[in-house]
CSV table of C-alpha atoms and ligand atoms in Angstrom, one decimal:
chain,number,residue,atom,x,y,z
A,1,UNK,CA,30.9,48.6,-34.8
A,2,UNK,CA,27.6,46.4,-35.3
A,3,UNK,CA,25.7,45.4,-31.9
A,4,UNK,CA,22.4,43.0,-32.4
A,5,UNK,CA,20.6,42.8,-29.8
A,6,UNK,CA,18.4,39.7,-29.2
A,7,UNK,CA,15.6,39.0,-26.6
A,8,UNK,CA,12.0,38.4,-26.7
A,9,UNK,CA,9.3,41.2,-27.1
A,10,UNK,CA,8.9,43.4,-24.2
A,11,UNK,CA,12.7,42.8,-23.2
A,12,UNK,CA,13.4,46.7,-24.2
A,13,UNK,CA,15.6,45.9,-27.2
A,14,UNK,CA,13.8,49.0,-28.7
A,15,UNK,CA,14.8,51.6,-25.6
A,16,UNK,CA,18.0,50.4,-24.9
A,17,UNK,CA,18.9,50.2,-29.1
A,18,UNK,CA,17.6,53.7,-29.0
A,19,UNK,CA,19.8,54.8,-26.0
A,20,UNK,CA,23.1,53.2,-27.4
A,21,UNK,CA,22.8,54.1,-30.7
A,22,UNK,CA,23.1,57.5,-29.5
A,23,UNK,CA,25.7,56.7,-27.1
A,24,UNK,CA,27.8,55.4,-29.4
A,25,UNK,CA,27.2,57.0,-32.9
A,26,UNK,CA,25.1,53.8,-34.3
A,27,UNK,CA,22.8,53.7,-36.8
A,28,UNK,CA,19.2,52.3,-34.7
A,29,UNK,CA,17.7,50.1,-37.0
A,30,UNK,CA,14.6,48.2,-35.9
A,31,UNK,CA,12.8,46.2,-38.9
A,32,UNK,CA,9.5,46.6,-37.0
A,33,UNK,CA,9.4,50.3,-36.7
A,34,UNK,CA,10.7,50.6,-40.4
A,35,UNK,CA,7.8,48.1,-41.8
A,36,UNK,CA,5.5,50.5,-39.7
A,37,UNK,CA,6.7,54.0,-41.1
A,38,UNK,CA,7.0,51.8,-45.0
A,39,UNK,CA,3.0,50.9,-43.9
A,40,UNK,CA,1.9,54.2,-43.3
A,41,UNK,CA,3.3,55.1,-46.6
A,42,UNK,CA,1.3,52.1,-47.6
A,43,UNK,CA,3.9,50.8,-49.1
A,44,UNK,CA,3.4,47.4,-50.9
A,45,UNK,CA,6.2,45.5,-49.3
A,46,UNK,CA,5.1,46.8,-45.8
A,47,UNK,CA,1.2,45.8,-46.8
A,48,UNK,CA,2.3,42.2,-47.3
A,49,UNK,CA,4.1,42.4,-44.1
A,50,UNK,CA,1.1,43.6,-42.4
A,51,UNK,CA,-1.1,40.2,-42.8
A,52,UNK,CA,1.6,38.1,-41.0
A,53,UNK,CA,2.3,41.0,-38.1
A,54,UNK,CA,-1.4,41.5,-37.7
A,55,UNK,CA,-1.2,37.4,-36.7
A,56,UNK,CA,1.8,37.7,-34.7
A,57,UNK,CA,3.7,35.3,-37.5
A,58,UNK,CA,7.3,36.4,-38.8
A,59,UNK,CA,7.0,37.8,-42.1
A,60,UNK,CA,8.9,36.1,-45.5
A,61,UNK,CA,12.9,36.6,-45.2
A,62,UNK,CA,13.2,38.1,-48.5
A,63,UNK,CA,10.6,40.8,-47.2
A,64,UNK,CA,12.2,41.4,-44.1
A,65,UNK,CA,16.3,41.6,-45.4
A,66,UNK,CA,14.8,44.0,-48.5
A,67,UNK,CA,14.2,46.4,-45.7
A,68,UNK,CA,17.1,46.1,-44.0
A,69,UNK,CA,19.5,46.5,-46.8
A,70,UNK,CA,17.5,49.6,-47.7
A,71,UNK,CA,18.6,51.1,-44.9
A,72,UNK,CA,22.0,49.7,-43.9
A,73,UNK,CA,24.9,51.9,-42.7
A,74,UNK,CA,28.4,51.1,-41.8
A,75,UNK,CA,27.6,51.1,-38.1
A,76,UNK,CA,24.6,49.7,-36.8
A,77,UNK,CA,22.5,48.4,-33.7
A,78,UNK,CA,19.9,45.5,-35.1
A,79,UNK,CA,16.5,45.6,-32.9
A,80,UNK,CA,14.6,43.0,-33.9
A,81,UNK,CA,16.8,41.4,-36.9
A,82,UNK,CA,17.9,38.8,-37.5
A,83,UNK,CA,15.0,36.7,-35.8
A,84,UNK,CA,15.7,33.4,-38.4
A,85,UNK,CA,18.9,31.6,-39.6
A,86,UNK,CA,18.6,32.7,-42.9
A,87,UNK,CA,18.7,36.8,-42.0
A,88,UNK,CA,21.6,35.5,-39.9
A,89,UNK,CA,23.2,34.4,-42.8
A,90,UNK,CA,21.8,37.5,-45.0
A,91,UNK,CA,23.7,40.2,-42.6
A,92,UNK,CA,26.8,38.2,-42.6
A,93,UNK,CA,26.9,39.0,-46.1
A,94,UNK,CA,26.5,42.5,-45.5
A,95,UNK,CA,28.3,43.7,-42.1
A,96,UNK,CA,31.1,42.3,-39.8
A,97,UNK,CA,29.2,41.6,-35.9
A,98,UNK,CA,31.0,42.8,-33.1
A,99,UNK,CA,28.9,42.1,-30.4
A,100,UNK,CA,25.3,39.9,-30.1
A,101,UNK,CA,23.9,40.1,-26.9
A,102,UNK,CA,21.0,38.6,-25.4
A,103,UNK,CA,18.0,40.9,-23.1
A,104,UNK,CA,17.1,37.9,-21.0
A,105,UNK,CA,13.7,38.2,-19.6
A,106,UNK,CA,11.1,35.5,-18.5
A,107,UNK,CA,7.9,35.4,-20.5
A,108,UNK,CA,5.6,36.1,-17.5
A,109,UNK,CA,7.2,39.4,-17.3
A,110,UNK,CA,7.7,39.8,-21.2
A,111,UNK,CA,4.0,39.6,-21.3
A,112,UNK,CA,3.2,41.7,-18.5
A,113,UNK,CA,5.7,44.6,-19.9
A,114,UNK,CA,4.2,44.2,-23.2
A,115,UNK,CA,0.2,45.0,-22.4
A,116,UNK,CA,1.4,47.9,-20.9
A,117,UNK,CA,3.1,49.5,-23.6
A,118,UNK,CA,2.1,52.2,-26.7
A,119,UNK,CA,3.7,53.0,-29.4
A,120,UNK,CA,4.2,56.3,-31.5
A,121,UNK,CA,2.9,55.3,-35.3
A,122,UNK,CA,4.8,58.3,-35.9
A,123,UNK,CA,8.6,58.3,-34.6
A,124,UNK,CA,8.6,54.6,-33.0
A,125,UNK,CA,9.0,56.2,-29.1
A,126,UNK,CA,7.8,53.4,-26.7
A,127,UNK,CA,6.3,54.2,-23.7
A,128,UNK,CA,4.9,51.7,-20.5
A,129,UNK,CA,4.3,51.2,-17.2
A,130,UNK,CA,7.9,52.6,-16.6
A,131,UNK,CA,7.8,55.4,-18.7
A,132,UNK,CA,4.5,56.9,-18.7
A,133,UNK,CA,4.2,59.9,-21.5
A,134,UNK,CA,4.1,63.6,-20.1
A,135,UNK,CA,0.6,63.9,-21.5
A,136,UNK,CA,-1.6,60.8,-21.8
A,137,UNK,CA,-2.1,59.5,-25.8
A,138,UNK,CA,1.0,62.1,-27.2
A,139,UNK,CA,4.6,61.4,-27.9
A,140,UNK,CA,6.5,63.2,-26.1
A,141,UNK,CA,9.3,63.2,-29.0
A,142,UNK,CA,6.8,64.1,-31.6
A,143,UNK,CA,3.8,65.1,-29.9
A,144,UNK,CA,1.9,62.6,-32.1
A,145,UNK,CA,-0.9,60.4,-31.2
A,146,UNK,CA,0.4,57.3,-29.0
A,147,UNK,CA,-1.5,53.7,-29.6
A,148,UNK,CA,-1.2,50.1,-28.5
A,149,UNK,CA,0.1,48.2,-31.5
A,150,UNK,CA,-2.4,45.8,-33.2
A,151,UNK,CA,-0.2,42.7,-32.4
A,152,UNK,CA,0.3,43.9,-28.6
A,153,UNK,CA,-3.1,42.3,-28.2
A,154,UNK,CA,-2.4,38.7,-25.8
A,155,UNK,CA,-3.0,36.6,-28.2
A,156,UNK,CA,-0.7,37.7,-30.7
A,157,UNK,CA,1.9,38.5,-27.9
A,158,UNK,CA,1.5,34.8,-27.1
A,159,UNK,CA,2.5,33.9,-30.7
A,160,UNK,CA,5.5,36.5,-31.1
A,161,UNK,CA,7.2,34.8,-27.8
A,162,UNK,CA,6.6,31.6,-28.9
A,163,UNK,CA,8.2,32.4,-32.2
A,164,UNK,CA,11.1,34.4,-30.1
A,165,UNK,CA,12.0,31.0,-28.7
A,166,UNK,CA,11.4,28.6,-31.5
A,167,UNK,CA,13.0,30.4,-34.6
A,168,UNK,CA,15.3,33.5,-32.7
A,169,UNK,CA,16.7,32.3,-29.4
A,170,UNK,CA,18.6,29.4,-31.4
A,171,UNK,CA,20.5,32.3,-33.0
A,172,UNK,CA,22.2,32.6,-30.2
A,173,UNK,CA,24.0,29.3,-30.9
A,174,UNK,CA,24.9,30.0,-34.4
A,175,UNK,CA,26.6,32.8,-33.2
A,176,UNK,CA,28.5,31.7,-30.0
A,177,UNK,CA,31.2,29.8,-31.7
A,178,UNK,CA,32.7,33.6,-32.5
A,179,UNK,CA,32.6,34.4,-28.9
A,180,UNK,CA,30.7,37.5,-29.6
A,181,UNK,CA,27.8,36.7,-27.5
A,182,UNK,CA,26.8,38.2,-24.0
A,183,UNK,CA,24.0,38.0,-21.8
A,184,UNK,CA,22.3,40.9,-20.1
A,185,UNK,CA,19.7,40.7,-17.3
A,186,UNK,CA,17.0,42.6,-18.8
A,187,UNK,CA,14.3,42.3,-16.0
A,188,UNK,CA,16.1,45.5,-14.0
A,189,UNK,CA,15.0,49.5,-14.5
A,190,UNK,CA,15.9,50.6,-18.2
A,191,UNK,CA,18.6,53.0,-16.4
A,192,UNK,CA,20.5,50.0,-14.6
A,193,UNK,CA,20.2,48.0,-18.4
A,194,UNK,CA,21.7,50.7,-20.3
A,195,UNK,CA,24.4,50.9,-17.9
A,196,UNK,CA,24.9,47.2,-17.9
A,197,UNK,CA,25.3,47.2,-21.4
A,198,UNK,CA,27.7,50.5,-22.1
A,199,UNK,CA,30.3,48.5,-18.9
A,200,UNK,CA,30.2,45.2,-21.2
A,201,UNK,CA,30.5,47.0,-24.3
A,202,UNK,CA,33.3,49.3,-23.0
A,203,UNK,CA,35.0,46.9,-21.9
A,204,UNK,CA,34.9,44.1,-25.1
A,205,UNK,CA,35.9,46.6,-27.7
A,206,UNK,CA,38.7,49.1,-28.3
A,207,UNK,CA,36.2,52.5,-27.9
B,1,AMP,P1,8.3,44.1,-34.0
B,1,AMP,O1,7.9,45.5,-33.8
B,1,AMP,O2,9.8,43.9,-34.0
B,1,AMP,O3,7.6,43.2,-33.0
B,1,AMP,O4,7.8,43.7,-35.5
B,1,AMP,C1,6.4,43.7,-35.8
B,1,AMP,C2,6.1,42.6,-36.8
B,1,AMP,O5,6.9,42.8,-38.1
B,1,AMP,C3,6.5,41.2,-36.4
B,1,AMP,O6,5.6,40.6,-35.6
B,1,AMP,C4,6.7,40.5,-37.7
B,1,AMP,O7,5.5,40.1,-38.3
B,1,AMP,C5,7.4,41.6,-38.6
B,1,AMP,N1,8.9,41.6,-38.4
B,1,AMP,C6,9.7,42.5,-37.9
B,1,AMP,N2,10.9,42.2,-37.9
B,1,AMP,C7,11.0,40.9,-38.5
B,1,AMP,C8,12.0,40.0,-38.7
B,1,AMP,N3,13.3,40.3,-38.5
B,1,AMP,N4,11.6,38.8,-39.3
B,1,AMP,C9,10.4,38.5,-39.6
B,1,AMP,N5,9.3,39.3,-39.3
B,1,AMP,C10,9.6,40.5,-38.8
């Protein structure tokens, strides 16, 4: 099975990927946390990456579907990829989709959710304002140091939703003639999501 789930930054595509991918014995991939982990290697894909992150701009295609068929399995839950037509068209070549589904969340809240949040550099665990870490500035998966991201700063968050709607959300079309796309409220707890999404999965596939 091959879930992507699509929805704009701060919508929790990175939580509830983590959750299900577990749930469901699926490979999490997110292209942002791998370009982070291929930048502290310093890497020199990830470096070119980093000048158009650091602006909140989407990186080149080629850069972004390198990574992801570096890490490709035969089961998969996409965070964050595809987020342009021609990725979209890259991972058909790749993978059968089973499901897209979209986190729908209003940009108000997106950008509320957003300035709240910190990031492991180290395993990718996201905490917030709904999941505050045991001990403040430590993972509580890795017990490394927890930071705001570089491009969770507003202005940059401005850019990254803007780009969410201009060059991602149209995926949604490109997909829906398949039927494989659903819509989740995203704007509930991260408990009431996740359950959201394991009912509509159950219940559209033959698990
Ligand atoms: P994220 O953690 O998903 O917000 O990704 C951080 C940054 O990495 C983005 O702002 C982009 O610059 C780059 N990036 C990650 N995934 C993609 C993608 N699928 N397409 C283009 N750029 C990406």
């Amino acid at each position: 099975m091959n879930i992507i789930l699509l929805g704009p930054q701060g919508s929790g595509k990175g939580t509830q990927a983590d959750l299900l991918a577990k749930h469901f014995g699926l490979k999490h991939l997110s292209t942002g946390h791998l370009y982070r982990q291929a930048l502290a290697k310093k890497e020199q894909a990830a470096l070119k990456i980093k000048t158009y992150a650091d602006k909140g701009e989407l990186a080149p295609d080629k850069l972004i579907i390198q990574l992801i068929k570096n890490h490709i399995s035969d089961a998969n839950i996409f965070d964050g990829f595809p987020r342009t037509l021609e990725q979209a068209e890259a991972l058909d070549e790749l993978i059968n989709i089973d499901f897209v589904i979209e986190l729908s969340l209003s940009d108000t809240e997106a950008v509320r959710r957003i300035s709240h949040r910190l990031e492991c550099h180290n395993c990718g665990a996201i905490f917030g304002a709904e999941k505050q870490p045991k001990q403040k500035g430590t993972c509580d998966v890795c017990g490394s140091k927890i930071e705001q991201r570089a491009d969770d700063k507003p202005e940059a968050i401005k850019k990254r939703i803007e780009r969410y709607h201009e060059e991602t959300e149209p995926l949604l079309e490109y997909y829906r003639p398949r039927k494989i796309v659903h819509k989740i409220n995203a704007a509930k707890n991260v408990f009431d999501v996740f359950t959201d999404l394991k009912i509509l999965i159950e219940k559209h596939s033959a698990l």
